[in-house]
Amino acid sequence: MDALLQAVVDGVLVGMVYAVVAASFNILYRASKIPNIAQGQLLLVGACLVWTLSLWLPIWFAVIGAMLGTAVIGIVIQGLIFRPLRGQSILAIAAATIALMGVLRGATLAIWGTDYRQFPVVFPAELIRLGPLVINQGLLYASASALIGILLATLFFNRARLGLAMTAVAEDHVVAASLGIPLNISMTAGWVGSGVFTVLAAIALLNGQTLGPSVDEIGLRALPAALAAGLESIGFIPVAAIAIGLAEIIAQRYLDVHVGGLASIMVPYLILIVIVLVRPQGLFGWKVIERV
Amino acid sequence: MPMLPSGVFATSYATDTAMLRTRFRVVVLLAFLAFLATLPLWAPTALIAILLVIAVQVIAVLGLQITYGLGGQINLGQAAFGGVGAFVAASAAHNLSLPFFLTIPIGGLAGAAIAMAFAVPAARVKGFYLALTTLAAQVIFTVLVPRLPDKLFGGFMGLPVTSPEVLGFRFDTDVAFYYLAVFVSGIMTVLALNVARSRLGRALIAIRDNENAAGIVGVDVFRYKVLSFGVGGFFAGVSGALWLYYVRLAAVDMFTLAQSIFYLAMIIIGGVGSVLGAILGVVVVRGIDELMTRYGADSLTHLLGVGVTSGRLFALTLVVVNLVFLFVLVWEPRGLAYRWRCNLRDYIRLWPYPY
């Protein structure tokens, strides 16, 4: 019983890590219609920025600096790549994010190398013992701040005038532009919001742990969470992400021993295939009806 | 659309559907083949080794050209499908001791089967979602294959094979393998050219241009989408199996996501939807890669004053190739093949007249 309860707690916390990464993905999509597959690589850049800045600055300034840095990188990417691609087919935009994957990963490895580093402790990392349960304290704080961020983003996109205008960009670039919504500003705002969430995701994932060159895998592992919630949905990400986190932890505790650690690695990707097969628009995304 | 020079008219269906419609093209093709055949006689072996890699990768990129270029279906798992071909071919050679001219097609069929299996969920959706299932295929491949039974697929160590051999002749040197690779590559190029003008190719172009409209005029969208992955996967499998016989070891780290991205970069740089574009793209990307490996370390050390490790050099190659990819995507979306066909070639043909 305790083991199961512990699995549930761990699953929720793992799910929350996915939720923050997925939120950074969906915020960008909701403001710009860019399905940024390179989100994991952006996270790697953000994490390396936090690490570098924390060598000279107090940790909170380092975090804010990294958020600014990631936002600036996003603005540059928008200006150089996605501004000229406004209104282009989703095929071209997706191909551009795929290329971005290589550029960001290559640039990070060229600058920071392939060494393993100790990521600074942003939130206290000690474990809390609650009766028989062990809870990762840092992940708890990170989850709480992520939930607040996701709530604010949801309110912004669903209530605020500007947010609703930006939502139109996710629907259709050409229609949004013809309605007088400044595409470039909306897309740039998406990159800034996404950059801030990316750094938060890096902290949730790496707080006090090892920062290595394969950290960017999280971008792919978190994709099912973004997809399960629906790419246009931000508020429901935690629900979908926690479900996937639970599935992964349960697979890890009960199946991995039989298949040599394979189950927990594969679960997110299998879920991804099932979602695309059964309900590609996700639980709360928009079902697009097309006409010729 | 490439135009024929004025004065060339088809007077029968045979000449209208011929692949080489003018005598000049026959001459050019024969000259090119003669050039490829005599190259090992005078070119340095290093160049032969590079061309051999190009010939092998052209096959995979031609497959991607059918899936992505003709059908408009993003495929981020082309390297993985090639890997499936390589491992199945290795397994067939290792366990059943089949000769290479059987294992390479078997590898191709295996690549096709896996590609179609992953295309089934993707075929109901489009654009970005498609990229996701093939991405999942790529990740699952690298994770799953080393953990499969050692006896069948070699596990983490990989699976060794011997050099291909036919009638007592072994393709164990670079030059010998160069001929084999160019030969297979040539067959696959003709195949790809024919796919583009067959019913399949035309259906795929219709789907790429407007899926709903294609469905309304009677194209079975689901079937042709899955089929486009099947044909693309076959090409990938053949390429992977051929590559296996060159390196003589099936290992997962030759079929990574980075390689899949490189394949996509080759398509975009060369030109979407054209066989010539596939070849040009491979040549350009391989060229960048080779130049970086050969001269990058020295010139960067010279420039920066510090030594550059091979890991950093690979990272920089990744950056350069993908920057070219992005540049072409944004500023030259029709790729090099279009520039060649519609600017350079016509310029040469019409010179000294401007039009």
PDB file of N, CA and C in Angstrom, chain A residues 14-98:
ATOM      1  N   VAL A  14       6.505  13.738 -11.212  1.00  0.00           N
ATOM      2  CA  VAL A  14       7.074  13.594 -12.559  1.00  0.00           C
ATOM      3  C   VAL A  14       6.145  14.244 -13.575  1.00  0.00           C
ATOM      4  N   GLY A  15       4.851  14.019 -13.383  1.00  0.00           N
ATOM      5  CA  GLY A  15       3.861  14.621 -14.274  1.00  0.00           C
ATOM      6  C   GLY A  15       3.953  16.131 -14.269  1.00  0.00           C
ATOM      7  N   MET A  16       4.218  16.712 -13.093  1.00  0.00           N
ATOM      8  CA  MET A  16       4.313  18.166 -13.037  1.00  0.00           C
ATOM      9  C   MET A  16       5.520  18.684 -13.813  1.00  0.00           C
ATOM     10  N   VAL A  17       6.617  17.918 -13.809  1.00  0.00           N
ATOM     11  CA  VAL A  17       7.768  18.325 -14.636  1.00  0.00           C
ATOM     12  C   VAL A  17       7.343  18.360 -16.104  1.00  0.00           C
ATOM     13  N   TYR A  18       6.661  17.279 -16.534  1.00  0.00           N
ATOM     14  CA  TYR A  18       6.164  17.257 -17.910  1.00  0.00           C
ATOM     15  C   TYR A  18       5.235  18.437 -18.150  1.00  0.00           C
ATOM     16  N   ALA A  19       4.422  18.767 -17.125  1.00  0.00           N
ATOM     17  CA  ALA A  19       3.439  19.836 -17.296  1.00  0.00           C
ATOM     18  C   ALA A  19       4.120  21.163 -17.601  1.00  0.00           C
ATOM     19  N   VAL A  20       5.225  21.461 -16.886  1.00  0.00           N
ATOM     20  CA  VAL A  20       5.879  22.755 -17.140  1.00  0.00           C
ATOM     21  C   VAL A  20       6.459  22.794 -18.549  1.00  0.00           C
ATOM     22  N   VAL A  21       7.120  21.678 -18.958  1.00  0.00           N
ATOM     23  CA  VAL A  21       7.692  21.651 -20.305  1.00  0.00           C
ATOM     24  C   VAL A  21       6.570  21.781 -21.334  1.00  0.00           C
ATOM     25  N   ALA A  22       5.493  21.016 -21.126  1.00  0.00           N
ATOM     26  CA  ALA A  22       4.373  21.068 -22.062  1.00  0.00           C
ATOM     27  C   ALA A  22       3.759  22.460 -22.092  1.00  0.00           C
ATOM     28  N   ALA A  23       3.736  23.141 -20.923  1.00  0.00           N
ATOM     29  CA  ALA A  23       3.177  24.494 -20.890  1.00  0.00           C
ATOM     30  C   ALA A  23       4.016  25.423 -21.749  1.00  0.00           C
ATOM     31  N   SER A  24       5.350  25.290 -21.668  1.00  0.00           N
ATOM     32  CA  SER A  24       6.192  26.157 -22.496  1.00  0.00           C
ATOM     33  C   SER A  24       5.930  25.895 -23.974  1.00  0.00           C
ATOM     34  N   PHE A  25       5.608  24.648 -24.293  1.00  0.00           N
ATOM     35  CA  PHE A  25       5.303  24.279 -25.679  1.00  0.00           C
ATOM     36  C   PHE A  25       3.975  24.887 -26.127  1.00  0.00           C
ATOM     37  N   ASN A  26       2.938  24.707 -25.292  1.00  0.00           N
ATOM     38  CA  ASN A  26       1.602  25.143 -25.692  1.00  0.00           C
ATOM     39  C   ASN A  26       1.442  26.654 -25.670  1.00  0.00           C
ATOM     40  N   ILE A  27       2.163  27.332 -24.756  1.00  0.00           N
ATOM     41  CA  ILE A  27       2.058  28.794 -24.727  1.00  0.00           C
ATOM     42  C   ILE A  27       2.564  29.363 -26.048  1.00  0.00           C
ATOM     43  N   LEU A  28       3.669  28.814 -26.518  1.00  0.00           N
ATOM     44  CA  LEU A  28       4.185  29.275 -27.806  1.00  0.00           C
ATOM     45  C   LEU A  28       3.185  28.965 -28.914  1.00  0.00           C
ATOM     46  N   TYR A  29       2.622  27.758 -28.877  1.00  0.00           N
ATOM     47  CA  TYR A  29       1.694  27.377 -29.941  1.00  0.00           C
ATOM     48  C   TYR A  29       0.455  28.258 -29.919  1.00  0.00           C
ATOM     49  N   ARG A  30      -0.035  28.518 -28.720  1.00  0.00           N
ATOM     50  CA  ARG A  30      -1.270  29.288 -28.580  1.00  0.00           C
ATOM     51  C   ARG A  30      -1.096  30.720 -29.063  1.00  0.00           C
ATOM     52  N   ALA A  31       0.132  31.235 -29.026  1.00  0.00           N
ATOM     53  CA  ALA A  31       0.348  32.616 -29.430  1.00  0.00           C
ATOM     54  C   ALA A  31       0.874  32.737 -30.844  1.00  0.00           C
ATOM     55  N   SER A  32       1.300  31.616 -31.466  1.00  0.00           N
ATOM     56  CA  SER A  32       2.003  31.777 -32.736  1.00  0.00           C
ATOM     57  C   SER A  32       1.744  30.658 -33.739  1.00  0.00           C
ATOM     58  N   LYS A  33       1.097  29.580 -33.314  1.00  0.00           N
ATOM     59  CA  LYS A  33       0.886  28.406 -34.175  1.00  0.00           C
ATOM     60  C   LYS A  33       2.212  27.775 -34.610  1.00  0.00           C
ATOM     61  N   ILE A  34       3.256  27.905 -33.781  1.00  0.00           N
ATOM     62  CA  ILE A  34       4.526  27.241 -34.065  1.00  0.00           C
ATOM     63  C   ILE A  34       4.610  25.994 -33.179  1.00  0.00           C
ATOM     64  N   PRO A  35       4.561  24.794 -33.756  1.00  0.00           N
ATOM     65  CA  PRO A  35       4.735  23.591 -32.934  1.00  0.00           C
ATOM     66  C   PRO A  35       6.231  23.356 -32.753  1.00  0.00           C
ATOM     67  N   ASN A  36       6.792  23.923 -31.700  1.00  0.00           N
ATOM     68  CA  ASN A  36       8.244  23.957 -31.574  1.00  0.00           C
ATOM     69  C   ASN A  36       8.796  22.651 -31.020  1.00  0.00           C
ATOM     70  N   ILE A  37       9.203  21.758 -31.929  1.00  0.00           N
ATOM     71  CA  ILE A  37       9.770  20.473 -31.506  1.00  0.00           C
ATOM     72  C   ILE A  37      11.086  20.710 -30.772  1.00  0.00           C
ATOM     73  N   ALA A  38      11.710  21.861 -30.988  1.00  0.00           N
ATOM     74  CA  ALA A  38      13.007  22.155 -30.383  1.00  0.00           C
ATOM     75  C   ALA A  38      12.875  22.676 -28.957  1.00  0.00           C
ATOM     76  N   GLN A  39      11.732  22.511 -28.325  1.00  0.00           N
ATOM     77  CA  GLN A  39      11.542  23.042 -26.976  1.00  0.00           C
ATOM     78  C   GLN A  39      12.530  22.425 -25.986  1.00  0.00           C
ATOM     79  N   GLY A  40      12.822  21.129 -26.151  1.00  0.00           N
ATOM     80  CA  GLY A  40      13.787  20.478 -25.262  1.00  0.00           C
ATOM     81  C   GLY A  40      15.176  21.076 -25.407  1.00  0.00           C
ATOM     82  N   GLN A  41      15.541  21.440 -26.637  1.00  0.00           N
ATOM     83  CA  GLN A  41      16.855  22.039 -26.878  1.00  0.00           C
ATOM     84  C   GLN A  41      16.904  23.447 -26.288  1.00  0.00           C
ATOM     85  N   LEU A  42      15.752  24.163 -26.360  1.00  0.00           N
ATOM     86  CA  LEU A  42      15.680  25.488 -25.743  1.00  0.00           C
ATOM     87  C   LEU A  42      15.857  25.350 -24.228  1.00  0.00           C
ATOM     88  N   LEU A  43      15.286  24.270 -23.688  1.00  0.00           N
ATOM     89  CA  LEU A  43      15.442  24.010 -22.248  1.00  0.00           C
ATOM     90  C   LEU A  43      16.906  23.766 -21.898  1.00  0.00           C
ATOM     91  N   LEU A  44      17.588  23.033 -22.765  1.00  0.00           N
ATOM     92  CA  LEU A  44      19.015  22.778 -22.539  1.00  0.00           C
ATOM     93  C   LEU A  44      19.785  24.098 -22.504  1.00  0.00           C
ATOM     94  N   VAL A  45      19.480  24.993 -23.439  1.00  0.00           N
ATOM     95  CA  VAL A  45      20.130  26.306 -23.459  1.00  0.00           C
ATOM     96  C   VAL A  45      19.819  27.058 -22.171  1.00  0.00           C
ATOM     97  N   GLY A  46      18.526  27.069 -21.789  1.00  0.00           N
ATOM     98  CA  GLY A  46      18.127  27.773 -20.570  1.00  0.00           C
ATOM     99  C   GLY A  46      18.846  27.229 -19.348  1.00  0.00           C
ATOM    100  N   ALA A  47      18.946  25.887 -19.266  1.00  0.00           N
ATOM    101  CA  ALA A  47      19.607  25.264 -18.114  1.00  0.00           C
ATOM    102  C   ALA A  47      21.079  25.656 -18.073  1.00  0.00           C
ATOM    103  N   CYS A  48      21.728  25.661 -19.246  1.00  0.00           N
ATOM    104  CA  CYS A  48      23.142  26.036 -19.291  1.00  0.00           C
ATOM    105  C   CYS A  48      23.317  27.505 -18.897  1.00  0.00           C
ATOM    106  N   LEU A  49      22.356  28.353 -19.295  1.00  0.00           N
ATOM    107  CA  LEU A  49      22.424  29.765 -18.912  1.00  0.00           C
ATOM    108  C   LEU A  49      22.319  29.911 -17.393  1.00  0.00           C
ATOM    109  N   VAL A  50      21.374  29.194 -16.777  1.00  0.00           N
ATOM    110  CA  VAL A  50      21.229  29.256 -15.321  1.00  0.00           C
ATOM    111  C   VAL A  50      22.540  28.849 -14.669  1.00  0.00           C
ATOM    112  N   TRP A  51      23.115  27.739 -15.149  1.00  0.00           N
ATOM    113  CA  TRP A  51      24.357  27.228 -14.565  1.00  0.00           C
ATOM    114  C   TRP A  51      25.466  28.270 -14.673  1.00  0.00           C
ATOM    115  N   THR A  52      25.633  28.845 -15.883  1.00  0.00           N
ATOM    116  CA  THR A  52      26.719  29.800 -16.093  1.00  0.00           C
ATOM    117  C   THR A  52      26.532  31.042 -15.232  1.00  0.00           C
ATOM    118  N   LEU A  53      25.303  31.578 -15.236  1.00  0.00           N
ATOM    119  CA  LEU A  53      25.068  32.814 -14.486  1.00  0.00           C
ATOM    120  C   LEU A  53      25.205  32.584 -12.982  1.00  0.00           C
ATOM    121  N   SER A  54      24.848  31.382 -12.523  1.00  0.00           N
ATOM    122  CA  SER A  54      24.910  31.120 -11.084  1.00  0.00           C
ATOM    123  C   SER A  54      26.354  31.061 -10.584  1.00  0.00           C
ATOM    124  N   LEU A  55      27.312  30.989 -11.517  1.00  0.00           N
ATOM    125  CA  LEU A  55      28.712  31.012 -11.092  1.00  0.00           C
ATOM    126  C   LEU A  55      29.088  32.397 -10.554  1.00  0.00           C
ATOM    127  N   TRP A  56      28.439  33.441 -11.073  1.00  0.00           N
ATOM    128  CA  TRP A  56      28.802  34.812 -10.678  1.00  0.00           C
ATOM    129  C   TRP A  56      27.734  35.508  -9.850  1.00  0.00           C
ATOM    130  N   LEU A  57      26.465  35.124 -10.061  1.00  0.00           N
ATOM    131  CA  LEU A  57      25.367  35.888  -9.475  1.00  0.00           C
ATOM    132  C   LEU A  57      24.674  35.078  -8.397  1.00  0.00           C
ATOM    133  N   PRO A  58      23.987  35.748  -7.469  1.00  0.00           N
ATOM    134  CA  PRO A  58      23.112  35.020  -6.561  1.00  0.00           C
ATOM    135  C   PRO A  58      22.067  34.253  -7.365  1.00  0.00           C
ATOM    136  N   ILE A  59      21.604  33.140  -6.821  1.00  0.00           N
ATOM    137  CA  ILE A  59      20.842  32.196  -7.625  1.00  0.00           C
ATOM    138  C   ILE A  59      19.592  32.809  -8.247  1.00  0.00           C
ATOM    139  N   TRP A  60      18.886  33.662  -7.485  1.00  0.00           N
ATOM    140  CA  TRP A  60      17.632  34.186  -8.049  1.00  0.00           C
ATOM    141  C   TRP A  60      17.888  35.147  -9.184  1.00  0.00           C
ATOM    142  N   PHE A  61      18.999  35.914  -9.083  1.00  0.00           N
ATOM    143  CA  PHE A  61      19.352  36.787 -10.204  1.00  0.00           C
ATOM    144  C   PHE A  61      19.746  35.949 -11.417  1.00  0.00           C
ATOM    145  N   ALA A  62      20.430  34.829 -11.152  1.00  0.00           N
ATOM    146  CA  ALA A  62      20.822  33.937 -12.246  1.00  0.00           C
ATOM    147  C   ALA A  62      19.586  33.415 -12.965  1.00  0.00           C
ATOM    148  N   VAL A  63      18.561  33.041 -12.171  1.00  0.00           N
ATOM    149  CA  VAL A  63      17.340  32.504 -12.781  1.00  0.00           C
ATOM    150  C   VAL A  63      16.670  33.573 -13.641  1.00  0.00           C
ATOM    151  N   ILE A  64      16.573  34.798 -13.063  1.00  0.00           N
ATOM    152  CA  ILE A  64      15.924  35.874 -13.828  1.00  0.00           C
ATOM    153  C   ILE A  64      16.744  36.195 -15.076  1.00  0.00           C
ATOM    154  N   GLY A  65      18.072  36.209 -14.914  1.00  0.00           N
ATOM    155  CA  GLY A  65      18.937  36.460 -16.067  1.00  0.00           C
ATOM    156  C   GLY A  65      18.752  35.408 -17.142  1.00  0.00           C
ATOM    157  N   ALA A  66      18.652  34.130 -16.722  1.00  0.00           N
ATOM    158  CA  ALA A  66      18.472  33.060 -17.701  1.00  0.00           C
ATOM    159  C   ALA A  66      17.131  33.200 -18.407  1.00  0.00           C
ATOM    160  N   MET A  67      16.089  33.600 -17.645  1.00  0.00           N
ATOM    161  CA  MET A  67      14.777  33.803 -18.271  1.00  0.00           C
ATOM    162  C   MET A  67      14.869  34.903 -19.329  1.00  0.00           C
ATOM    163  N   LEU A  68      15.559  36.001 -18.968  1.00  0.00           N
ATOM    164  CA  LEU A  68      15.739  37.085 -19.939  1.00  0.00           C
ATOM    165  C   LEU A  68      16.510  36.584 -21.153  1.00  0.00           C
ATOM    166  N   GLY A  69      17.611  35.824 -20.878  1.00  0.00           N
ATOM    167  CA  GLY A  69      18.437  35.318 -21.973  1.00  0.00           C
ATOM    168  C   GLY A  69      17.651  34.424 -22.908  1.00  0.00           C
ATOM    169  N   THR A  70      16.864  33.490 -22.336  1.00  0.00           N
ATOM    170  CA  THR A  70      16.079  32.582 -23.172  1.00  0.00           C
ATOM    171  C   THR A  70      15.037  33.359 -23.961  1.00  0.00           C
ATOM    172  N   ALA A  71      14.443  34.381 -23.312  1.00  0.00           N
ATOM    173  CA  ALA A  71      13.463  35.199 -24.026  1.00  0.00           C
ATOM    174  C   ALA A  71      14.119  35.922 -25.198  1.00  0.00           C
ATOM    175  N   VAL A  72      15.336  36.437 -24.972  1.00  0.00           N
ATOM    176  CA  VAL A  72      16.033  37.142 -26.057  1.00  0.00           C
ATOM    177  C   VAL A  72      16.337  36.178 -27.204  1.00  0.00           C
ATOM    178  N   ILE A  73      16.775  34.948 -26.838  1.00  0.00           N
ATOM    179  CA  ILE A  73      17.028  33.952 -27.887  1.00  0.00           C
ATOM    180  C   ILE A  73      15.756  33.694 -28.681  1.00  0.00           C
ATOM    181  N   GLY A  74      14.627  33.600 -27.956  1.00  0.00           N
ATOM    182  CA  GLY A  74      13.349  33.396 -28.637  1.00  0.00           C
ATOM    183  C   GLY A  74      13.020  34.541 -29.577  1.00  0.00           C
ATOM    184  N   ILE A  75      13.279  35.770 -29.119  1.00  0.00           N
ATOM    185  CA  ILE A  75      12.972  36.937 -29.962  1.00  0.00           C
ATOM    186  C   ILE A  75      13.830  36.916 -31.224  1.00  0.00           C
ATOM    187  N   VAL A  76      15.116  36.542 -31.060  1.00  0.00           N
ATOM    188  CA  VAL A  76      16.004  36.460 -32.225  1.00  0.00           C
ATOM    189  C   VAL A  76      15.505  35.391 -33.195  1.00  0.00           C
ATOM    190  N   ILE A  77      15.130  34.214 -32.648  1.00  0.00           N
ATOM    191  CA  ILE A  77      14.631  33.128 -33.495  1.00  0.00           C
ATOM    192  C   ILE A  77      13.397  33.594 -34.265  1.00  0.00           C
ATOM    193  N   GLN A  78      12.500  34.251 -33.546  1.00  0.00           N
ATOM    194  CA  GLN A  78      11.281  34.746 -34.188  1.00  0.00           C
ATOM    195  C   GLN A  78      11.623  35.715 -35.318  1.00  0.00           C
ATOM    196  N   GLY A  79      12.505  36.664 -35.031  1.00  0.00           N
ATOM    197  CA  GLY A  79      12.820  37.688 -36.020  1.00  0.00           C
ATOM    198  C   GLY A  79      13.499  37.127 -37.257  1.00  0.00           C
ATOM    199  N   LEU A  80      14.407  36.151 -37.044  1.00  0.00           N
ATOM    200  CA  LEU A  80      15.192  35.664 -38.173  1.00  0.00           C
ATOM    201  C   LEU A  80      14.501  34.548 -38.944  1.00  0.00           C
ATOM    202  N   ILE A  81      13.742  33.696 -38.235  1.00  0.00           N
ATOM    203  CA  ILE A  81      13.206  32.511 -38.906  1.00  0.00           C
ATOM    204  C   ILE A  81      11.690  32.587 -39.091  1.00  0.00           C
ATOM    205  N   PHE A  82      10.972  32.829 -37.996  1.00  0.00           N
ATOM    206  CA  PHE A  82       9.532  32.635 -38.093  1.00  0.00           C
ATOM    207  C   PHE A  82       8.791  33.867 -38.570  1.00  0.00           C
ATOM    208  N   ARG A  83       9.434  35.035 -38.477  1.00  0.00           N
ATOM    209  CA  ARG A  83       8.780  36.218 -39.036  1.00  0.00           C
ATOM    210  C   ARG A  83       8.648  36.085 -40.554  1.00  0.00           C
ATOM    211  N   PRO A  84       9.730  35.683 -41.256  1.00  0.00           N
ATOM    212  CA  PRO A  84       9.556  35.485 -42.703  1.00  0.00           C
ATOM    213  C   PRO A  84       8.633  34.322 -43.050  1.00  0.00           C
ATOM    214  N   LEU A  85       8.419  33.417 -42.116  1.00  0.00           N
ATOM    215  CA  LEU A  85       7.588  32.240 -42.411  1.00  0.00           C
ATOM    216  C   LEU A  85       6.129  32.441 -42.012  1.00  0.00           C
ATOM    217  N   ARG A  86       5.766  33.666 -41.594  1.00  0.00           N
ATOM    218  CA  ARG A  86       4.361  33.910 -41.228  1.00  0.00           C
ATOM    219  C   ARG A  86       3.437  33.506 -42.371  1.00  0.00           C
ATOM    220  N   GLY A  87       2.358  32.839 -42.031  1.00  0.00           N
ATOM    221  CA  GLY A  87       1.372  32.495 -43.051  1.00  0.00           C
ATOM    222  C   GLY A  87       1.777  31.343 -43.949  1.00  0.00           C
ATOM    223  N   GLN A  88       2.971  30.799 -43.748  1.00  0.00           N
ATOM    224  CA  GLN A  88       3.399  29.643 -44.535  1.00  0.00           C
ATOM    225  C   GLN A  88       2.705  28.390 -44.019  1.00  0.00           C
ATOM    226  N   SER A  89       2.835  27.296 -44.797  1.00  0.00           N
ATOM    227  CA  SER A  89       2.186  26.056 -44.405  1.00  0.00           C
ATOM    228  C   SER A  89       2.817  25.521 -43.127  1.00  0.00           C
ATOM    229  N   ILE A  90       2.042  24.723 -42.414  1.00  0.00           N
ATOM    230  CA  ILE A  90       2.516  24.123 -41.165  1.00  0.00           C
ATOM    231  C   ILE A  90       3.722  23.236 -41.449  1.00  0.00           C
ATOM    232  N   LEU A  91       3.800  22.716 -42.681  1.00  0.00           N
ATOM    233  CA  LEU A  91       4.915  21.856 -43.086  1.00  0.00           C
ATOM    234  C   LEU A  91       6.237  22.625 -43.009  1.00  0.00           C
ATOM    235  N   ALA A  92       6.234  23.855 -43.558  1.00  0.00           N
ATOM    236  CA  ALA A  92       7.454  24.660 -43.553  1.00  0.00           C
ATOM    237  C   ALA A  92       7.811  25.067 -42.130  1.00  0.00           C
ATOM    238  N   ILE A  93       6.790  25.435 -41.340  1.00  0.00           N
ATOM    239  CA  ILE A  93       7.058  25.887 -39.973  1.00  0.00           C
ATOM    240  C   ILE A  93       7.597  24.727 -39.135  1.00  0.00           C
ATOM    241  N   ALA A  94       6.993  23.535 -39.302  1.00  0.00           N
ATOM    242  CA  ALA A  94       7.477  22.373 -38.548  1.00  0.00           C
ATOM    243  C   ALA A  94       8.903  22.026 -38.969  1.00  0.00           C
ATOM    244  N   ALA A  95       9.185  22.112 -40.280  1.00  0.00           N
ATOM    245  CA  ALA A  95      10.545  21.823 -40.749  1.00  0.00           C
ATOM    246  C   ALA A  95      11.534  22.810 -40.136  1.00  0.00           C
ATOM    247  N   ALA A  96      11.114  24.083 -40.012  1.00  0.00           N
ATOM    248  CA  ALA A  96      12.010  25.081 -39.417  1.00  0.00           C
ATOM    249  C   ALA A  96      12.307  24.749 -37.960  1.00  0.00           C
ATOM    250  N   THR A  97      11.298  24.268 -37.208  1.00  0.00           N
ATOM    251  CA  THR A  97      11.577  23.932 -35.807  1.00  0.00           C
ATOM    252  C   THR A  97      12.486  22.711 -35.723  1.00  0.00           C
ATOM    253  N   ILE A  98      12.372  21.820 -36.722  1.00  0.00           N
ATOM    254  CA  ILE A  98      13.259  20.649 -36.729  1.00  0.00           C
ATOM    255  C   ILE A  98      14.712  21.102 -36.936  1.00  0.00           C
TER     256      ILE A  98
END
